[in-house]
Amino acid sequence: MTRHLTPAERLASAEKDLLLEDIADQSSWDRFLVEQAVFHYGTRHDEWSANDLRDVLPELAHGFLGAVINSLRTAGVIEHTGRVVPSTLGSTHGHRIACWRLSVKGLVIAEQRRGRASQRQAAA
């Protein structure tokens, strides 16, 4: 037997869908910026969290940083270290967040990007 959603549950679901649409509508530039921060930070530190990236990124739409991190995790570019730290974002009230590192795949991509940037600089 199928359970029917209450009006409050339907509204919460609709609000969640709107938030996901907002995140998906972010410009490719914002996504590129977050990805670059992950590669840059990940090549210089053994592990990092969203706290570290928020400190070096301009203010982004709510949830966008997490969406990019999740996308990179799903693609195998980053991997969870097994550690968690409290969030420094005030609105999260210290909620625990994951620590990450670049995977082997992520390190290869970062090195390829660094090589292309060096080639462009040499050509200029």
PDB file of N, CA and C in Angstrom, residues 36 111-123:
ATOM      1  N   GLN A  36      39.057  24.105  -9.420  1.00  0.00           N
ATOM      2  CA  GLN A  36      40.442  24.575  -9.390  1.00  0.00           C
ATOM      3  C   GLN A  36      40.943  24.683  -7.953  1.00  0.00           C
ATOM      4  N   GLU A 111      47.997  17.284 -12.229  1.00  0.00           N
ATOM      5  CA  GLU A 111      49.294  17.408 -12.906  1.00  0.00           C
ATOM      6  C   GLU A 111      49.116  17.754 -14.384  1.00  0.00           C
ATOM      7  N   GLN A 112      48.119  17.164 -15.045  1.00  0.00           N
ATOM      8  CA  GLN A 112      47.849  17.493 -16.446  1.00  0.00           C
ATOM      9  C   GLN A 112      47.459  18.960 -16.585  1.00  0.00           C
ATOM     10  N   ARG A 113      46.622  19.452 -15.686  1.00  0.00           N
ATOM     11  CA  ARG A 113      46.213  20.860 -15.728  1.00  0.00           C
ATOM     12  C   ARG A 113      47.405  21.775 -15.488  1.00  0.00           C
ATOM     13  N   ARG A 114      48.258  21.391 -14.551  1.00  0.00           N
ATOM     14  CA  ARG A 114      49.446  22.193 -14.263  1.00  0.00           C
ATOM     15  C   ARG A 114      50.362  22.232 -15.490  1.00  0.00           C
ATOM     16  N   GLY A 115      50.490  21.093 -16.182  1.00  0.00           N
ATOM     17  CA  GLY A 115      51.320  21.031 -17.382  1.00  0.00           C
ATOM     18  C   GLY A 115      50.777  21.923 -18.489  1.00  0.00           C
ATOM     19  N   ARG A 116      49.477  21.934 -18.683  1.00  0.00           N
ATOM     20  CA  ARG A 116      48.873  22.800 -19.710  1.00  0.00           C
ATOM     21  C   ARG A 116      49.057  24.265 -19.370  1.00  0.00           C
ATOM     22  N   ALA A 117      48.939  24.610 -18.093  1.00  0.00           N
ATOM     23  CA  ALA A 117      49.116  26.002 -17.683  1.00  0.00           C
ATOM     24  C   ALA A 117      50.562  26.442 -17.912  1.00  0.00           C
ATOM     25  N   SER A 118      51.513  25.548 -17.639  1.00  0.00           N
ATOM     26  CA  SER A 118      52.927  25.869 -17.865  1.00  0.00           C
ATOM     27  C   SER A 118      53.200  26.078 -19.349  1.00  0.00           C
ATOM     28  N   GLN A 119      52.586  25.256 -20.198  1.00  0.00           N
ATOM     29  CA  GLN A 119      52.755  25.399 -21.651  1.00  0.00           C
ATOM     30  C   GLN A 119      52.200  26.735 -22.126  1.00  0.00           C
ATOM     31  N   ARG A 120      51.037  27.133 -21.603  1.00  0.00           N
ATOM     32  CA  ARG A 120      50.456  28.424 -21.999  1.00  0.00           C
ATOM     33  C   ARG A 120      51.351  29.579 -21.577  1.00  0.00           C
ATOM     34  N   GLN A 121      51.921  29.485 -20.383  1.00  0.00           N
ATOM     35  CA  GLN A 121      52.803  30.553 -19.899  1.00  0.00           C
ATOM     36  C   GLN A 121      54.067  30.624 -20.745  1.00  0.00           C
ATOM     37  N   ALA A 122      54.607  29.496 -21.145  1.00  0.00           N
ATOM     38  CA  ALA A 122      55.808  29.476 -21.956  1.00  0.00           C
ATOM     39  C   ALA A 122      55.549  30.042 -23.353  1.00  0.00           C
ATOM     40  N   ALA A 123      54.350  29.823 -23.853  1.00  0.00           N
ATOM     41  CA  ALA A 123      53.987  30.310 -25.195  1.00  0.00           C
ATOM     42  C   ALA A 123      53.729  31.818 -25.195  1.00  0.00           C
TER      43      ALA A 123
END
